[in-house]
Coordinates of C-alpha atoms in Angstrom, one line a residue:
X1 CA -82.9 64.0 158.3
X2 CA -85.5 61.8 156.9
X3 CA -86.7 60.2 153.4
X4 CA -89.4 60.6 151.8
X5 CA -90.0 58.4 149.2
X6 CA -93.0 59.9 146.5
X7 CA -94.9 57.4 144.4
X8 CA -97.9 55.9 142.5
X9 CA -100.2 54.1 143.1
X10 CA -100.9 51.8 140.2
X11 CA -104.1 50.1 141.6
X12 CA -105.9 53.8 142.3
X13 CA -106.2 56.7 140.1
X14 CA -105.5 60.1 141.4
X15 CA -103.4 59.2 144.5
X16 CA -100.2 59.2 145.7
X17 CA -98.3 57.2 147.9
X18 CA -96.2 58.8 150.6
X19 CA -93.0 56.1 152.7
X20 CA -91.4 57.5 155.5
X21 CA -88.1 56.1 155.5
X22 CA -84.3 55.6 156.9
X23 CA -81.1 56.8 155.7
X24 CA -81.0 53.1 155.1
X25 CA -83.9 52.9 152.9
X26 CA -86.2 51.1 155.6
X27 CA -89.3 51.6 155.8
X28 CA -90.9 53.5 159.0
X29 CA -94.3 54.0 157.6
X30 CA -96.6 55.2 154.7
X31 CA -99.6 57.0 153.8
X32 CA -101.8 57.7 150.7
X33 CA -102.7 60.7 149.7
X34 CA -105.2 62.4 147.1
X35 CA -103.2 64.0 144.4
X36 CA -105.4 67.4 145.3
X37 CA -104.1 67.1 148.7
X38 CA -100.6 66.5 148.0
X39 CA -99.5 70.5 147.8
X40 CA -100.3 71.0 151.0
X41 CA -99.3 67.4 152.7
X42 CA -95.3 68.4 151.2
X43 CA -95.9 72.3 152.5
X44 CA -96.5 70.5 155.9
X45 CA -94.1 68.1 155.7
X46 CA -91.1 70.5 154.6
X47 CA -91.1 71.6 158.4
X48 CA -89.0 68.7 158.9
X49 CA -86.8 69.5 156.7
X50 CA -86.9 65.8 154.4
X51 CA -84.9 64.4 151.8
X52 CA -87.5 63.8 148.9
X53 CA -86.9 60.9 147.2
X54 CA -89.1 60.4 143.8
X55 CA -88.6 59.2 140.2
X56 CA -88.1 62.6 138.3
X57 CA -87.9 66.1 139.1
X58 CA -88.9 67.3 135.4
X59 CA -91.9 65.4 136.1
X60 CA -92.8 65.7 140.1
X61 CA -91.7 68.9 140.7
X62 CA -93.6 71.3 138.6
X63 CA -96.7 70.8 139.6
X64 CA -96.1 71.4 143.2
X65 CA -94.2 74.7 142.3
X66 CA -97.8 75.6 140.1
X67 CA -99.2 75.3 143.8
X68 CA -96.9 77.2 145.6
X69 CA -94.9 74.4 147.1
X70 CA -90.8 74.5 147.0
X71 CA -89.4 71.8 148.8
X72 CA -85.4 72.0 150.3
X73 CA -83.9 68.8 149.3
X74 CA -84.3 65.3 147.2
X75 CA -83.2 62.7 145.5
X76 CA -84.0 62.2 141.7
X77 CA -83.4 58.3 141.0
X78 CA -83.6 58.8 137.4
X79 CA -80.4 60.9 137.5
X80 CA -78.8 59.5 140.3
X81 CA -79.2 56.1 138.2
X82 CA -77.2 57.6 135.4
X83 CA -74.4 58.5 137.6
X84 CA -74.0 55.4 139.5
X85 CA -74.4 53.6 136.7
X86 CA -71.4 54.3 134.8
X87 CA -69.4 55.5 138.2
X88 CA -66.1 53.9 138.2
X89 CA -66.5 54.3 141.7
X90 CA -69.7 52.2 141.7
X91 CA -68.0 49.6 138.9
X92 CA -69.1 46.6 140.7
X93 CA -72.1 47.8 142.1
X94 CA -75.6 45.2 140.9
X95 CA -76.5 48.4 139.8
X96 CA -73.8 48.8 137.6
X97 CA -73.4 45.2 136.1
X98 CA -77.4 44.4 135.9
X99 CA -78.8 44.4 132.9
X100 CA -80.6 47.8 131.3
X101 CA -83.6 48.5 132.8
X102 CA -86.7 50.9 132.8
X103 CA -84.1 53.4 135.0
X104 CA -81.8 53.9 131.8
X105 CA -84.4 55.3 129.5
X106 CA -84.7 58.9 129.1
X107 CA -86.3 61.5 131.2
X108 CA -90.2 61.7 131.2
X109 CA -91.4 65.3 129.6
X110 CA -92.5 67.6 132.2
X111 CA -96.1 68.1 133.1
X112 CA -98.1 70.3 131.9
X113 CA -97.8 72.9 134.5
X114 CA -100.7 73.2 137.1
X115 CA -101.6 69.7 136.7
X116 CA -100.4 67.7 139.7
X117 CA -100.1 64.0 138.2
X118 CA -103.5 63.0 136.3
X119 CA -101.6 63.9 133.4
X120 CA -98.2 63.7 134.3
X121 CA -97.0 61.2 131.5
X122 CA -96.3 57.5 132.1
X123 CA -96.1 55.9 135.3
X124 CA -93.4 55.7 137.4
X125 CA -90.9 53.0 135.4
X126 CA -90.1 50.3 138.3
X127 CA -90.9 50.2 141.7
X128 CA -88.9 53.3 143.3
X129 CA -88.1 52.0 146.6
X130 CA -86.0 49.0 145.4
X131 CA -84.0 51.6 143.1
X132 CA -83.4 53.5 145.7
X133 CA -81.9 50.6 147.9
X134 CA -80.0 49.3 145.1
X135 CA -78.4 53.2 144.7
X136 CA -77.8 53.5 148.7
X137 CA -76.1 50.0 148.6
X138 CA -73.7 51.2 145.5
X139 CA -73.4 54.0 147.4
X140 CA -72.2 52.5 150.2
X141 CA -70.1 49.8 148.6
X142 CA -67.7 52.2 146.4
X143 CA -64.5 53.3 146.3
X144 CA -65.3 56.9 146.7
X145 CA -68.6 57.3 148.8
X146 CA -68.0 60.5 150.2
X147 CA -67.6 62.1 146.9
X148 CA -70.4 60.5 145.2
X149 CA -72.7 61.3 147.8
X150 CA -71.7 64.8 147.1
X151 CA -72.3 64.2 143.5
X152 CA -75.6 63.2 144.1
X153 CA -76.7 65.6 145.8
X154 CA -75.5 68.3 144.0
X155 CA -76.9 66.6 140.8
X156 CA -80.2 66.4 142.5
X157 CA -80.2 70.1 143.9
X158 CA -79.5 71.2 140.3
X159 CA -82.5 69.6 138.8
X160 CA -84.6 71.3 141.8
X161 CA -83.0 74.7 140.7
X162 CA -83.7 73.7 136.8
X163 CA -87.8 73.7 137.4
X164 CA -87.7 76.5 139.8
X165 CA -85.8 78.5 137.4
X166 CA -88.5 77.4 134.9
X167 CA -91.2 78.4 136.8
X168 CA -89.7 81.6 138.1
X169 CA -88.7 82.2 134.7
X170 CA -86.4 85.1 133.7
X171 CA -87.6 88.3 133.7
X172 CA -87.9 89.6 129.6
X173 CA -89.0 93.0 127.8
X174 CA -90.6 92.3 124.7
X175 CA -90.6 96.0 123.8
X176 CA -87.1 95.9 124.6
X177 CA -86.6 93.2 122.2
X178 CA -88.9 94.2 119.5
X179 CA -87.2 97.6 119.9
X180 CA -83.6 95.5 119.7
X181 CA -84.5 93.2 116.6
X182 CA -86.5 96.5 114.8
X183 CA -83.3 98.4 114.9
X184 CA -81.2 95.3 113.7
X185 CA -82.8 94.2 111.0
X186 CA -85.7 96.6 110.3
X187 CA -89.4 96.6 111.2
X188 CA -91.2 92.9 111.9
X189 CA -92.8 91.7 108.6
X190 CA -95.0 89.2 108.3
X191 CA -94.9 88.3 104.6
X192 CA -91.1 87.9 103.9
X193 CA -88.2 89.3 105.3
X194 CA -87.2 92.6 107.2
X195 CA -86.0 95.8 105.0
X196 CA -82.5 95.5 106.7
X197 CA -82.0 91.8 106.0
X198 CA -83.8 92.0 102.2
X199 CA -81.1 94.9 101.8
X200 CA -78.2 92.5 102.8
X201 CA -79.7 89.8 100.8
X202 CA -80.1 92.4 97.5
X203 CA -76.5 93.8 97.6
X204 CA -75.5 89.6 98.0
X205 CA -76.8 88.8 94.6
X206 CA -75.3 91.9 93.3
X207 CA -72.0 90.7 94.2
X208 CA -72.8 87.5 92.9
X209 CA -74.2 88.7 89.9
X210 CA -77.1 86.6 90.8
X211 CA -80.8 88.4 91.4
X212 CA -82.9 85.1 91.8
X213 CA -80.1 83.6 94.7
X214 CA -82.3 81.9 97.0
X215 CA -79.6 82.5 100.5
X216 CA -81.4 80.7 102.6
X217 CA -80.9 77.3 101.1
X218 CA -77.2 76.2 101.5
X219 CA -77.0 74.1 98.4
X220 CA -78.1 77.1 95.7
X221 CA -76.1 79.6 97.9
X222 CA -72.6 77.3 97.9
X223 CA -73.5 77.4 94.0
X224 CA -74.3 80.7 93.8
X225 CA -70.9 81.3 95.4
X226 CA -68.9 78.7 93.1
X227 CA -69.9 80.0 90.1
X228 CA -69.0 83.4 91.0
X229 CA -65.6 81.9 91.4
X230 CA -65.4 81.4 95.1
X231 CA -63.4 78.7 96.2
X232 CA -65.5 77.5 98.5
X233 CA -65.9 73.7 100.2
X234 CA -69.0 75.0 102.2
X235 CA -71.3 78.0 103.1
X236 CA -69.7 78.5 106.6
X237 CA -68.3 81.9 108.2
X238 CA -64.9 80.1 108.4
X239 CA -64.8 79.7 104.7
X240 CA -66.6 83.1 103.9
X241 CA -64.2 85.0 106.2
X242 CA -61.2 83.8 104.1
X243 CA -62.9 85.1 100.5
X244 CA -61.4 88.1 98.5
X245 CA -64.4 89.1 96.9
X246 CA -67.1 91.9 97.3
X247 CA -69.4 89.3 98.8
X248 CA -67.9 88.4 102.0
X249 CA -68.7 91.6 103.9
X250 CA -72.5 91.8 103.1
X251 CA -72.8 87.8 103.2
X252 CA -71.2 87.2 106.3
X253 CA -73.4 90.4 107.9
X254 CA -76.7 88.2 106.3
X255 CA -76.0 85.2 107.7
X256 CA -75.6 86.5 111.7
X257 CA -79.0 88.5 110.7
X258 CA -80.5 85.6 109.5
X259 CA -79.4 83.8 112.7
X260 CA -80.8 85.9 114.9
X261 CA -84.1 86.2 113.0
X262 CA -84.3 82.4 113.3
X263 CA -82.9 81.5 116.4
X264 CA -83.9 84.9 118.8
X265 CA -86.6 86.7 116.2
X266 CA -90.1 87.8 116.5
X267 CA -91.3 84.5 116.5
X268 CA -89.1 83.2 119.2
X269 CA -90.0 85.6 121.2
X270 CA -93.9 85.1 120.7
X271 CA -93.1 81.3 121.5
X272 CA -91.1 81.4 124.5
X273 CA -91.8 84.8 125.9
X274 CA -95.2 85.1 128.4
X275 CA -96.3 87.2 131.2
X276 CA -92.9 89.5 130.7
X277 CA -90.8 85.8 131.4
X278 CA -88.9 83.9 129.2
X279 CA -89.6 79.9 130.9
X280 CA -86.7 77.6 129.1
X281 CA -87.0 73.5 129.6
X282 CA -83.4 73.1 131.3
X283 CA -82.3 69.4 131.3
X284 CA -79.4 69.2 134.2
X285 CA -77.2 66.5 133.4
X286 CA -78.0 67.1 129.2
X287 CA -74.4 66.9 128.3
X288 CA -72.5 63.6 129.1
X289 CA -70.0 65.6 131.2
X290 CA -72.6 67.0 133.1
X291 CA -73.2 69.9 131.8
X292 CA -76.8 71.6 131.1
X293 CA -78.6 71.7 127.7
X294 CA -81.9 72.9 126.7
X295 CA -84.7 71.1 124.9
X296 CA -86.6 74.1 124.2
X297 CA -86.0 78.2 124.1
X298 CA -82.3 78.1 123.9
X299 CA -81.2 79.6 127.2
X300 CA -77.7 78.6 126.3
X301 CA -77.4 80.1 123.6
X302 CA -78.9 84.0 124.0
X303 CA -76.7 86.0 121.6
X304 CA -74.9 89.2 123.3
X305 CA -77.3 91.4 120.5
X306 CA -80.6 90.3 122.4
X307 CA -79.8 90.6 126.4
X308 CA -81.0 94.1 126.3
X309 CA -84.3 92.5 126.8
X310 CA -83.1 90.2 129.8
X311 CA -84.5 93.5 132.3
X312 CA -85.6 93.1 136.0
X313 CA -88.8 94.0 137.3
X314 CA -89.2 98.1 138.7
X315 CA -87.3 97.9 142.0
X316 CA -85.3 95.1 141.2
X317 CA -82.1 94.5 140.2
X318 CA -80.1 91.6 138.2
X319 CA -77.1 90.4 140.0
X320 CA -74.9 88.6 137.3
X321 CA -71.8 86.2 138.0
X322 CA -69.3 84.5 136.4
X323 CA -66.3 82.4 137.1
X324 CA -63.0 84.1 135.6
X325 CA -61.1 80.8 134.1
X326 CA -62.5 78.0 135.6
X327 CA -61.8 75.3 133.9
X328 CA -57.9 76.2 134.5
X329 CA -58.8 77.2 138.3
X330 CA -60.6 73.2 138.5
X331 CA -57.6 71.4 136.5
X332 CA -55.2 73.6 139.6
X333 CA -57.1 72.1 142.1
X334 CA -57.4 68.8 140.9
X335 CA -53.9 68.3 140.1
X336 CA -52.6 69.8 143.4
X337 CA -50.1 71.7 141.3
X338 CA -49.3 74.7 143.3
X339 CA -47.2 76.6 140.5
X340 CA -50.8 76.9 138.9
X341 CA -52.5 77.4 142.0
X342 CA -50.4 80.4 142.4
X343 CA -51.2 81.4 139.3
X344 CA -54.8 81.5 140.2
X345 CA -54.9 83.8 143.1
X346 CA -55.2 86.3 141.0
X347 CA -58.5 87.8 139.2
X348 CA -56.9 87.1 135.8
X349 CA -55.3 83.7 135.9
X350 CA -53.7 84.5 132.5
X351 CA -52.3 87.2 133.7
X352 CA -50.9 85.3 136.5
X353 CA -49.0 82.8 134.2
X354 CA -47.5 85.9 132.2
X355 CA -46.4 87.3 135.4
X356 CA -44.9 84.1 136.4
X357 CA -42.8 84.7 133.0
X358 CA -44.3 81.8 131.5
X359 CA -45.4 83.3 128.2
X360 CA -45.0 87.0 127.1
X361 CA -48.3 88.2 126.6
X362 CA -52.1 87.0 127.9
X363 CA -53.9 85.8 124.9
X364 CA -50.5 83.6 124.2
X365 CA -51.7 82.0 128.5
X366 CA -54.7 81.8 127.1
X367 CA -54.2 79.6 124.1
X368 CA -51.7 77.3 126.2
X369 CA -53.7 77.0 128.8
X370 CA -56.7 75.8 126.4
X371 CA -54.4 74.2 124.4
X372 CA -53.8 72.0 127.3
X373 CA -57.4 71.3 128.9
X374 CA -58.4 70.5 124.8
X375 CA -55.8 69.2 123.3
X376 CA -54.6 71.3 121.0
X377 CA -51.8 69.7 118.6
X378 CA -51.4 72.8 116.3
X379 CA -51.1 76.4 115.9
X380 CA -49.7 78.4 119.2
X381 CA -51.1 76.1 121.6
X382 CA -48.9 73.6 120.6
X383 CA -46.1 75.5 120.1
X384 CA -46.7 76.7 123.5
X385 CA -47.4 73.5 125.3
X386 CA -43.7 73.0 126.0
X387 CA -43.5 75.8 128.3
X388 CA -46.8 75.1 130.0
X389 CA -45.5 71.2 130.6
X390 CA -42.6 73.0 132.2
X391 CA -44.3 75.3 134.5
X392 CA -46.8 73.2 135.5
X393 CA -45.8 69.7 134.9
X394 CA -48.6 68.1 137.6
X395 CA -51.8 69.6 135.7
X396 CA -50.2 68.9 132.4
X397 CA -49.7 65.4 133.4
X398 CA -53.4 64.8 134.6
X399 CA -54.8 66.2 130.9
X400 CA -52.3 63.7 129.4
X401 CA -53.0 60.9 131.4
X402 CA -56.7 61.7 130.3
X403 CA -55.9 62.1 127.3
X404 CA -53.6 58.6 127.1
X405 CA -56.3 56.7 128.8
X406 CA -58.9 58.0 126.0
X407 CA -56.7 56.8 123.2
X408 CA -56.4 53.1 124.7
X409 CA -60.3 52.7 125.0
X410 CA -60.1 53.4 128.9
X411 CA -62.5 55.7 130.4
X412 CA -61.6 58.6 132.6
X413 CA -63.6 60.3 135.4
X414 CA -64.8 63.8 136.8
X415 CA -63.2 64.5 140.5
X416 CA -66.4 63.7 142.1
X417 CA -66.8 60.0 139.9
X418 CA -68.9 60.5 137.2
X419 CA -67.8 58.8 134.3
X420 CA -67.3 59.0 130.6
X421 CA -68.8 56.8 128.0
X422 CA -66.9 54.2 126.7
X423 CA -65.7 54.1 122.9
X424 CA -68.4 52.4 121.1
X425 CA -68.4 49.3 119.7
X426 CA -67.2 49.3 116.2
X427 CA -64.0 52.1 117.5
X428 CA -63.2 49.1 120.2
X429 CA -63.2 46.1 117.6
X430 CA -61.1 49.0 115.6
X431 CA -58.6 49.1 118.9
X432 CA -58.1 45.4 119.2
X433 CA -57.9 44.7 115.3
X434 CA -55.1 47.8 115.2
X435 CA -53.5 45.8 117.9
X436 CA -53.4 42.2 116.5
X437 CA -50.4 40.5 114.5
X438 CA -50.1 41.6 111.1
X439 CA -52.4 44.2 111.5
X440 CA -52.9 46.0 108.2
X441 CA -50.5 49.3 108.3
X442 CA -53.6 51.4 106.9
X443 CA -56.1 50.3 109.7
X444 CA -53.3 51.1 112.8
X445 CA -53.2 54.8 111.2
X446 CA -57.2 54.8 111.4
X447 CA -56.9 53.7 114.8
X448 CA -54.4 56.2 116.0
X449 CA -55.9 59.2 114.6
X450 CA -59.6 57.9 116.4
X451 CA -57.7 57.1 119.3
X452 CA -56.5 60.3 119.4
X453 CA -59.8 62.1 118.7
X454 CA -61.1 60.2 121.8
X455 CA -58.2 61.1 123.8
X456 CA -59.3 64.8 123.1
X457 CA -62.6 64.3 124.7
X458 CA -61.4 62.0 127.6
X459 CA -58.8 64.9 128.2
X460 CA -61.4 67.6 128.7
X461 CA -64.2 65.1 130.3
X462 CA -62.1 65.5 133.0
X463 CA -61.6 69.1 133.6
X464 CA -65.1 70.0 131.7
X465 CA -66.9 67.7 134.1
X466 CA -65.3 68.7 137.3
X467 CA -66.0 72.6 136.7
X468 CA -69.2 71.3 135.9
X469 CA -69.4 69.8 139.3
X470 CA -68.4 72.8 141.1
X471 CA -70.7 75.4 139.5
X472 CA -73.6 72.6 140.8
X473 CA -71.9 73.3 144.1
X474 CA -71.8 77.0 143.7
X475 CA -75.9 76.9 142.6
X476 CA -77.0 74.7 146.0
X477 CA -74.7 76.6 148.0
X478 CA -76.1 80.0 146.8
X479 CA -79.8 78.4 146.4
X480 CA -79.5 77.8 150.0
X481 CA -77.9 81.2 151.2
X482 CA -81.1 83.0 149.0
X483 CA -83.5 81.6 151.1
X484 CA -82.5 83.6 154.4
X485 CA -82.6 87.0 152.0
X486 CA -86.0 88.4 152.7
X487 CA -87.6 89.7 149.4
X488 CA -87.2 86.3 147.7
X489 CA -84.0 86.9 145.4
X490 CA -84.3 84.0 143.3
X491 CA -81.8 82.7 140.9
X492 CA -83.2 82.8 136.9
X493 CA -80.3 81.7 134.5
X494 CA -77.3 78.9 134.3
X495 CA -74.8 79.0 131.6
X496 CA -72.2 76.6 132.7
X497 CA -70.1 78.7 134.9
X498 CA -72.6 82.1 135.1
X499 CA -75.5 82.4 137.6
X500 CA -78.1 85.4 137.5
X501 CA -79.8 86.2 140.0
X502 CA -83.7 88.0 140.1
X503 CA -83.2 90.3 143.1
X504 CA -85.1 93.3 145.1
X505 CA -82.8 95.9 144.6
X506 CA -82.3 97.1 148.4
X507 CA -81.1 93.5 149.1
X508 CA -78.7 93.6 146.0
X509 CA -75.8 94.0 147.9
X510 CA -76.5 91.3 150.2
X511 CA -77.0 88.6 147.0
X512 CA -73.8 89.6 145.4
X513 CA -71.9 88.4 148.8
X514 CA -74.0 85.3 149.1
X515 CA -72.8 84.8 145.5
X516 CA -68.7 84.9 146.1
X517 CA -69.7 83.3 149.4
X518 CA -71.4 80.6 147.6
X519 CA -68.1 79.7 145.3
X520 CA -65.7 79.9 148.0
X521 CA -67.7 77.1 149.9
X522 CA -68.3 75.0 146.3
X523 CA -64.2 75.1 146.3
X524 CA -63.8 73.8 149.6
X525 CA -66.4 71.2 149.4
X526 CA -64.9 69.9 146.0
X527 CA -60.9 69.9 146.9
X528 CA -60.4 71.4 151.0
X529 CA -58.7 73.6 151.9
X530 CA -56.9 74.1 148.4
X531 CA -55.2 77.1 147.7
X532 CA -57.2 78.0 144.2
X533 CA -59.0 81.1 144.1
X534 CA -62.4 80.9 142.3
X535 CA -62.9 84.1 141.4
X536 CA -65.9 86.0 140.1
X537 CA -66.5 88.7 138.2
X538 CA -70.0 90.3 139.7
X539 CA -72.4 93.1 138.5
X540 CA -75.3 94.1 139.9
X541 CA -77.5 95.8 136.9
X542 CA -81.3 96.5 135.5
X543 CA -80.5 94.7 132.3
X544 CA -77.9 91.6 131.2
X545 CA -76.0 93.4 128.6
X546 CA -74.9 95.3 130.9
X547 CA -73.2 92.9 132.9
X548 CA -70.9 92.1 130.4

């Protein structure tokens, strides 16, 4: 397999530059090409089955989907830059100990879509070839290369799947959602709000005793409640829930209303929903675990009351997937601890750790087993914990050690080597002044209760970023399995460990096997031949609500 290394051209407008090179990074060859050409010169190209290699996916990749163009494979060097940069596989790469560069900035915005690189934003940010040899050499020269080349690949992949899904876009009724939000909160208006949420917001002031009580500003509403002798440090549903007053119930109904109106309303929907396909910018690699975000349409966050609209096209079906426990399921496999393993091979890993006679009941698994992976110090996680430390003393130990290393400044990393920040500056002069003789007995309390804030997050890093790792297995793995289903099944959604797939509904079947296929294979590329079950739960249906 070949590179191909994608560039511009400063000295000439409206071309590209196209370098054949080795696995090495050598060069075998280049050619320029038009921009208006370069569709059809990658179609061509994709016979041989290359390994792109280009600055940005966000930014290169759209516009060759506009024309038609989907390409196997590549390498993004923005993201891969990211990775190896704070690796501690890669530690004492040059990449790693140079000085920050134009690769550490953030991603370029994507394209207008259509437009293939007159007006694809700023320029490439340094010369792309010599990044790309000084990421092979880290590569090459760390601890762990076989697992960061997986990384990298996988992290790649997902940004390829990220525009694609874009592009594809998931399939959305708007009379399905108008008909959803009309019957939740009364007809659209466009001068004030709907009858159902002006109803909620009248019998609020009642209780209140209040009729001018502006609710949708938090400072006059936390008044509003005070002085209606609410004890109350804040306006959130935490606080609400806990009132004994004839507010609560009509407030706390107003405010997931009000949500949905301004999160998922008619105006979302007239922003983000064209052509029957709601288009989301997905930014792979968002999260510093490695996890996805959004920086536009909240995809992440689609509210159970709206996925009624999510519908596939006449004569095609939805094929929805998610990963029963998986963080747990990860933490099993990366620990080797076999008890837990055990506990996985069934469906419900919770109800494995009861039947193990662990705990009594499931929901008590389920806050030890959370308790652990998050580091839970109170409530029935912790009283728990004891009897999960116990049972499975070799994944307890691996959250803790995590957890330990977090609290002394240390960083921690995924199974695969991606890394998590360090504690910033003013925390670590906080550590070493805690430390010193004679420290004051007020700042060594600060610094223990910090220190173990960031042992929280180091502790989870781990076993958040690995599942994070495997479900970008489980999306390349089924990306690839997709393309041999005729009909174009296409996948349309990510949420962290959920997949949907956009299928023909007389190859349905066929996609729901690729899919448990698909995580069997992300297991064994991640940990062997581990004995963890990653199971799924699987529905194939014409709309998302009813997958769950």
């Amino acid at each position: 397999m070949s590179l191909l290394l994608l560039l511009d051209d400063p000295s000439r407008a409206g071309v590209v530059e196209l370098q054949s090179l080795t696995d090495q990074g050598e060069p075998l060859g280049s050619e320029v090409v038009a921009a208006g050409d370069l569709a059809a010169i990658v179609a061509e190209r994709e016979a041989d089955r290359p390994r792109w290699v280009w600055d940005d996916t966000s930014r290169r990749y759209p516009p060759l989907l506009a024309a038609g163009v989907r390409v196997e494979r590549c390498h993004d060097l923005r993201l891969c830059h990211a990775i190896l940069r704070r690796s501690v596989y890669s530690q004492s790469s040059a990449l790693a100990t140079a000085p920050a560069g134009p690769w550490d900035g953030p991603r370029v915005p994507p394209p207008v879509e259509g437009s293939l690189f007159d007006d694809a934003g700023p320029s490439t940010p340094a010369d792309p070839l010599d990044e790309l040899r000084v990421q092979l050499a880290a590569v090459a020269g760390a601890d762990e290369p076989g697992r960061l080349r997986l990384l990298l690949a996988a992290e790649s992949t997902g940004a390829l799947i990220a525009a694609e899904m874009q592009h594809d876009g998931m399939p959305w009724s708007v009379e399905a959602h108008d008909a959803l939000l009309t019957d939740l909160l009364g007809p659209r208006s466009r001068g004030g709000r709907p009858a159902k949420l002006e109803a909620l917001a009248d019998e609020v002031r009642e209780a209140l005793g209040q009729p001018s009580l502006n609710l949708d500003s938090q400072p006059d509403l936390l008044r509003g409640l005070r002085s209606a002798g609410c004890d109350v440090g804040s306006t959130g549903k935490w606080e609400i829930q806990h009132l004994d007053h004839p507010v609560k119930e009509p407030l706390l109904a107003y405010k997931k209303l009000a949500r949905l109106l301004s999160s998922n309303g008619w105006a979302w929907m007239d922003t983000w929903v064209h052509d029957g396909r709601f288009r989301p910018d997905y930014v792979p690699g968002g999260v510093v675990t490695g996890r996805w975000a959004t920086s536009g349409g909240g995809a992440l966050q689609l509210p159970a009351s709206i996925r009624g609209a999510v519908r596939a096209d006449d004569g095609w079906k939805l094929v929805v997937a998610d990963a029963a426990q998986l963080e747990p399921r990860v933490l099993a496999a990366m620990s080797g601890d076999a008890a837990m393993a055990a506990a996985g091979r069934q469906a419900d890993l919770y109800q494995g750790v009861v039947d193990a006679g662990i705990v009594e009941t499931r929901s008590e698994a389920k806050y030890a087993m959370l308790g652990a992976i998050y580091g839970a110090t109170t409530g029935p996680s912790a009283v728990l914990m004891p009897r999960l430390t116990k049972a499975y003393p070799q994944a307890v130990a691996l959250v803790e050690a995590g957890a330990r290393a977090g609290e002394r400044g240390d960083v921690v990393s995924t199974w695969l080597g991606r890394t998590s920040p360090r504690p910033n500056a003013s925390r670590q002069a906080e550590l070493l002044a805690a430390s010193a003789e004679g420290a004051d007995a007020e700042d060594v309390r600060a610094a223990r209760r910090h220190g173990r804030d960031w042992g929280r997050f180091t502790r989870n890093f781990i076993v958040q970023g690995t599942a994070a790792e495997w479900a970008l297995c489980w999306m390349a793995s089924l990306r690839r399995r997709l393309l041999a289903v005729e009909g174009r099944p296409h996948l349309v959604f990510f949420l962290h460990d959920e997949v949907m797939v956009h299928s023909p509904a007389d190859v349905a079947d066929v996609v729901a096997v690729a899919v448990r296929e698909s995580a069997v294979e992300a297991g064994r590329l991640l940990f062997g031949d581990t004995p963890v079950d990653f199971a799924l739960n699987v529905a194939v249906v014409d709309s998302y609500d009813q997958a769950k």
